[in-house]
PDB file of C-alpha atoms in Angstrom:
ATOM      1  CA  MET K   1       0.000   0.000   0.000  1.00  0.00           C
ATOM      2  CA  LYS K   2       2.796   2.453   0.927  1.00  0.00           C
ATOM      3  CA  THR K   3       4.577   1.653  -2.335  1.00  0.00           C
ATOM      4  CA  THR K   4       1.415   2.414  -4.330  1.00  0.00           C
ATOM      5  CA  ILE K   5       0.947   5.760  -2.565  1.00  0.00           C
ATOM      6  CA  LYS K   6       4.611   6.710  -3.092  1.00  0.00           C
ATOM      7  CA  PHE K   7       4.394   5.745  -6.771  1.00  0.00           C
ATOM      8  CA  PHE K   8       1.172   7.751  -7.196  1.00  0.00           C
ATOM      9  CA  MET K   9       2.623  10.818  -5.433  1.00  0.00           C
ATOM     10  CA  GLY K  10       5.862  10.586  -7.438  1.00  0.00           C
ATOM     11  CA  THR K  11       3.936  10.353 -10.707  1.00  0.00           C
ATOM     12  CA  MET K  12       1.832  13.388  -9.791  1.00  0.00           C
ATOM     13  CA  LEU K  13       4.939  15.372  -8.836  1.00  0.00           C
ATOM     14  CA  ILE K  14       6.665  14.556 -12.130  1.00  0.00           C
ATOM     15  CA  GLY K  15       3.470  15.452 -14.018  1.00  0.00           C
ATOM     16  CA  ALA K  16       3.265  18.806 -12.247  1.00  0.00           C
ATOM     17  CA  PHE K  17       6.868  19.638 -13.205  1.00  0.00           C
ATOM     18  CA  LEU K  18       6.243  18.660 -16.823  1.00  0.00           C
ATOM     19  CA  ILE K  19       3.114  20.790 -17.037  1.00  0.00           C
ATOM     20  CA  ALA K  20       4.854  23.785 -15.449  1.00  0.00           C
ATOM     21  CA  GLY K  21       7.843  23.385 -17.766  1.00  0.00           C
ATOM     22  CA  CYS K  22       5.662  23.274 -20.881  1.00  0.00           C
ATOM     23  CA  ARG K  23       3.698  26.470 -20.297  1.00  0.00           C
ATOM     24  CA  LYS K  24       3.333  28.456 -23.518  1.00  0.00           C
ATOM     25  CA  TYR K  25       2.008  31.837 -24.493  1.00  0.00           C
ATOM     26  CA  ASP K  26      -1.402  31.946 -26.182  1.00  0.00           C
ATOM     27  CA  GLU K  27       0.034  32.357 -29.695  1.00  0.00           C
ATOM     28  CA  GLY K  28       3.401  30.660 -29.219  1.00  0.00           C
ATOM     29  CA  GLY K  29       6.691  30.551 -27.409  1.00  0.00           C
ATOM     30  CA  PRO K  30       7.703  28.878 -24.144  1.00  0.00           C
ATOM     31  CA  VAL K  31       7.199  30.849 -20.929  1.00  0.00           C
ATOM     32  CA  ARG K  32      10.166  29.217 -19.166  1.00  0.00           C
ATOM     33  CA  LYS K  33      12.861  31.458 -20.705  1.00  0.00           C
ATOM     34  CA  ALA K  34      10.917  34.710 -20.971  1.00  0.00           C
ATOM     35  CA  ASP K  35      13.439  36.709 -18.946  1.00  0.00           C
ATOM     36  CA  LYS K  36      16.190  35.821 -21.420  1.00  0.00           C
ATOM     37  CA  THR K  37      14.112  35.877 -24.612  1.00  0.00           C
ATOM     38  CA  LEU K  38      12.695  39.362 -23.953  1.00  0.00           C
ATOM     39  CA  VAL K  39      16.149  40.930 -23.485  1.00  0.00           C
ATOM     40  CA  LYS K  40      16.923  42.479 -26.875  1.00  0.00           C
ATOM     41  CA  GLU K  41      15.764  45.205 -29.221  1.00  0.00           C
ATOM     42  CA  TRP K  42      12.342  44.763 -30.794  1.00  0.00           C
ATOM     43  CA  SER K  43      11.026  46.645 -33.836  1.00  0.00           C
ATOM     44  CA  ARG K  44       7.319  47.256 -33.558  1.00  0.00           C
ATOM     45  CA  GLU K  45       5.743  46.435 -36.928  1.00  0.00           C
ATOM     46  CA  LYS K  46       1.995  46.452 -36.344  1.00  0.00           C
ATOM     47  CA  GLY K  47      -0.446  48.012 -33.946  1.00  0.00           C
ATOM     48  CA  PHE K  48      -4.155  47.492 -33.423  1.00  0.00           C
ATOM     49  CA  LYS K  49      -6.672  49.578 -31.514  1.00  0.00           C
ATOM     50  CA  GLY K  50      -9.950  47.814 -30.828  1.00  0.00           C
ATOM     51  CA  GLY K  51      -9.139  45.298 -33.562  1.00  0.00           C
ATOM     52  CA  THR K  52      -8.435  47.938 -36.243  1.00  0.00           C
ATOM     53  CA  ALA K  53      -4.912  48.362 -37.620  1.00  0.00           C
ATOM     54  CA  VAL K  54      -3.335  51.722 -36.802  1.00  0.00           C
ATOM     55  CA  THR K  55      -0.073  53.492 -37.611  1.00  0.00           C
ATOM     56  CA  GLN K  56      -0.125  55.707 -34.513  1.00  0.00           C
ATOM     57  CA  VAL K  57      -1.790  55.398 -31.119  1.00  0.00           C
ATOM     58  CA  PRO K  58      -2.248  58.964 -29.815  1.00  0.00           C
ATOM     59  CA  GLU K  59      -4.210  57.915 -26.693  1.00  0.00           C
ATOM     60  CA  ASN K  60      -1.121  56.153 -25.372  1.00  0.00           C
ATOM     61  CA  PRO K  61       1.842  58.563 -25.454  1.00  0.00           C
ATOM     62  CA  GLN K  62       4.202  55.816 -24.281  1.00  0.00           C
ATOM     63  CA  ILE K  63       3.554  53.938 -27.503  1.00  0.00           C
ATOM     64  CA  GLY K  64       3.595  56.665 -30.161  1.00  0.00           C
ATOM     65  CA  GLU K  65       4.471  55.608 -33.672  1.00  0.00           C
ATOM     66  CA  ILE K  66       4.094  51.951 -34.506  1.00  0.00           C
ATOM     67  CA  THR K  67       7.572  51.945 -36.078  1.00  0.00           C
ATOM     68  CA  GLU K  68       9.303  52.547 -32.775  1.00  0.00           C
ATOM     69  CA  ASN K  69      11.865  50.221 -31.238  1.00  0.00           C
ATOM     70  CA  MET K  70      11.570  48.781 -27.748  1.00  0.00           C
ATOM     71  CA  ILE K  71      14.775  47.818 -25.957  1.00  0.00           C
ATOM     72  CA  PHE K  72      14.578  45.514 -22.938  1.00  0.00           C
ATOM     73  CA  SER K  73      17.981  45.349 -21.209  1.00  0.00           C
ATOM     74  CA  LYS K  74      19.278  42.581 -18.963  1.00  0.00           C
ATOM     75  CA  ASP K  75      19.617  45.013 -16.033  1.00  0.00           C
ATOM     76  CA  GLY K  76      15.865  45.724 -16.076  1.00  0.00           C
ATOM     77  CA  THR K  77      16.020  49.038 -17.911  1.00  0.00           C
ATOM     78  CA  TYR K  78      13.675  49.838 -20.782  1.00  0.00           C
ATOM     79  CA  ARG K  79      14.011  52.286 -23.648  1.00  0.00           C
ATOM     80  CA  SER K  80      11.717  53.095 -26.527  1.00  0.00           C
ATOM     81  CA  GLU K  81      12.601  55.235 -29.524  1.00  0.00           C
ATOM     82  CA  ASN K  82      10.705  56.269 -32.633  1.00  0.00           C
ATOM     83  CA  GLY K  83      13.317  58.522 -34.242  1.00  0.00           C
ATOM     84  CA  THR K  84      12.247  61.725 -32.510  1.00  0.00           C
ATOM     85  CA  VAL K  85      11.148  60.727 -29.004  1.00  0.00           C
ATOM     86  CA  ALA K  86      13.072  58.584 -26.523  1.00  0.00           C
ATOM     87  CA  ILE K  87      11.314  57.153 -23.491  1.00  0.00           C
ATOM     88  CA  SER K  88      13.054  55.246 -20.721  1.00  0.00           C
ATOM     89  CA  GLY K  89      12.283  53.440 -17.523  1.00  0.00           C
ATOM     90  CA  THR K  90      12.295  49.914 -16.153  1.00  0.00           C
ATOM     91  CA  TRP K  91      10.641  46.585 -16.913  1.00  0.00           C
ATOM     92  CA  LYS K  92       9.902  43.365 -15.056  1.00  0.00           C
ATOM     93  CA  LEU K  93       7.980  40.171 -15.696  1.00  0.00           C
ATOM     94  CA  VAL K  94       4.894  39.578 -13.535  1.00  0.00           C
ATOM     95  CA  LYS K  95       2.021  37.045 -13.274  1.00  0.00           C
ATOM     96  CA  ARG K  96       4.247  33.982 -13.669  1.00  0.00           C
ATOM     97  CA  ASP K  97       6.045  35.606 -16.629  1.00  0.00           C
ATOM     98  CA  LYS K  98       2.813  36.004 -18.611  1.00  0.00           C
ATOM     99  CA  GLN K  99       2.914  39.820 -18.367  1.00  0.00           C
ATOM    100  CA  VAL K 100       5.540  42.540 -18.621  1.00  0.00           C
ATOM    101  CA  GLU K 101       5.222  45.651 -16.486  1.00  0.00           C
ATOM    102  CA  ILE K 102       6.877  48.753 -17.937  1.00  0.00           C
ATOM    103  CA  THR K 103       7.395  51.811 -15.764  1.00  0.00           C
ATOM    104  CA  ILE K 104       8.191  54.976 -17.716  1.00  0.00           C
ATOM    105  CA  THR K 105      10.321  57.444 -15.745  1.00  0.00           C
ATOM    106  CA  SER K 106      11.664  59.764 -18.447  1.00  0.00           C
ATOM    107  CA  PRO K 107      10.553  62.155 -19.731  1.00  0.00           C
ATOM    108  CA  SER K 108       8.759  62.868 -16.487  1.00  0.00           C
ATOM    109  CA  ALA K 109       5.696  64.192 -18.342  1.00  0.00           C
ATOM    110  CA  ASN K 110       5.079  60.623 -19.552  1.00  0.00           C
ATOM    111  CA  ALA K 111       5.771  58.939 -16.200  1.00  0.00           C
ATOM    112  CA  SER K 112       3.420  55.993 -15.695  1.00  0.00           C
ATOM    113  CA  THR K 113       3.263  52.217 -15.408  1.00  0.00           C
ATOM    114  CA  TYR K 114       1.639  49.883 -17.928  1.00  0.00           C
ATOM    115  CA  THR K 115       1.138  46.139 -17.739  1.00  0.00           C
ATOM    116  CA  TYR K 116       1.028  44.214 -21.003  1.00  0.00           C
ATOM    117  CA  ASP K 117      -0.120  40.632 -21.538  1.00  0.00           C
ATOM    118  CA  ILE K 118       2.500  38.687 -23.458  1.00  0.00           C
ATOM    119  CA  ILE K 119       0.597  36.872 -26.207  1.00  0.00           C
ATOM    120  CA  LYS K 120       3.594  35.558 -28.138  1.00  0.00           C
ATOM    121  CA  LEU K 121       7.321  35.533 -27.383  1.00  0.00           C
ATOM    122  CA  THR K 122       9.698  33.569 -29.591  1.00  0.00           C
ATOM    123  CA  ASP K 123      13.483  33.618 -29.727  1.00  0.00           C
ATOM    124  CA  GLY K 124      15.994  33.780 -32.560  1.00  0.00           C
ATOM    125  CA  SER K 125      17.025  36.324 -35.147  1.00  0.00           C
ATOM    126  CA  ASP K 126      13.425  36.469 -36.372  1.00  0.00           C
ATOM    127  CA  GLY K 127      11.792  36.312 -32.936  1.00  0.00           C
ATOM    128  CA  GLN K 128       8.333  37.732 -32.345  1.00  0.00           C
ATOM    129  CA  LEU K 129       6.828  39.645 -29.426  1.00  0.00           C
ATOM    130  CA  PHE K 130       3.072  40.272 -29.308  1.00  0.00           C
ATOM    131  CA  LEU K 131       1.726  42.407 -26.451  1.00  0.00           C
ATOM    132  CA  GLU K 132      -1.835  43.397 -25.519  1.00  0.00           C
ATOM    133  CA  HIS K 133      -3.337  45.691 -22.924  1.00  0.00           C
ATOM    134  CA  THR K 134      -6.567  47.514 -22.308  1.00  0.00           C
ATOM    135  CA  LEU K 135      -6.589  51.281 -21.837  1.00  0.00           C
ATOM    136  CA  ASN K 136      -9.843  53.150 -21.180  1.00  0.00           C
ATOM    137  CA  GLY K 137     -11.824  50.056 -22.199  1.00  0.00           C
ATOM    138  CA  ILE K 138     -10.050  49.696 -25.570  1.00  0.00           C
ATOM    139  CA  LEU K 139      -7.853  46.692 -26.404  1.00  0.00           C
ATOM    140  CA  TYR K 140      -4.459  47.580 -27.886  1.00  0.00           C
ATOM    141  CA  ARG K 141      -2.243  44.988 -29.555  1.00  0.00           C
ATOM    142  CA  TYR K 142       1.362  45.462 -30.639  1.00  0.00           C
ATOM    143  CA  GLU K 143       3.367  43.069 -32.818  1.00  0.00           C
ATOM    144  CA  ALA K 144       7.160  43.314 -32.974  1.00  0.00           C
ATOM    145  CA  ARG K 145      10.117  41.394 -34.389  1.00  0.00           C
ATOM    146  CA  SER K 146      13.550  41.123 -32.876  1.00  0.00           C
ATOM    147  CA  SER K 147      16.101  43.477 -34.372  1.00  0.00           C
ATOM    148  CA  SER K 148      19.054  41.303 -33.452  1.00  0.00           C
TER     149      SER K 148
END
């Protein structure tokens, strides 16, 4: 009887580790290495506001032009540039690495914190990062490719 219980408990424990290790984002990419995969420069290629494609998102000054780059550094700093405006702050993964929280500190007029759901995060020279968040009841979606 004790052997059966130990076997059952061991099997459940192994199953739990396998399930936790196989967590994926909704549209692709393993969650387990998010902290390493996110650290690079991303070129934002597409943006959507309420399901409609946009080239600029004026309601969210931290986002600006869709063509901007987002740089997530290993030390937790964040920078975003669109050619004319540079925004900086910090980033961290939250909610079991399913969300990224970006705190903008400079310029101070844009200081705020936003939390984005990570929908897709893949690695490699052609990696993809898809983020979504809701602002004032409107769903925003951003699609980016790795620049390096």
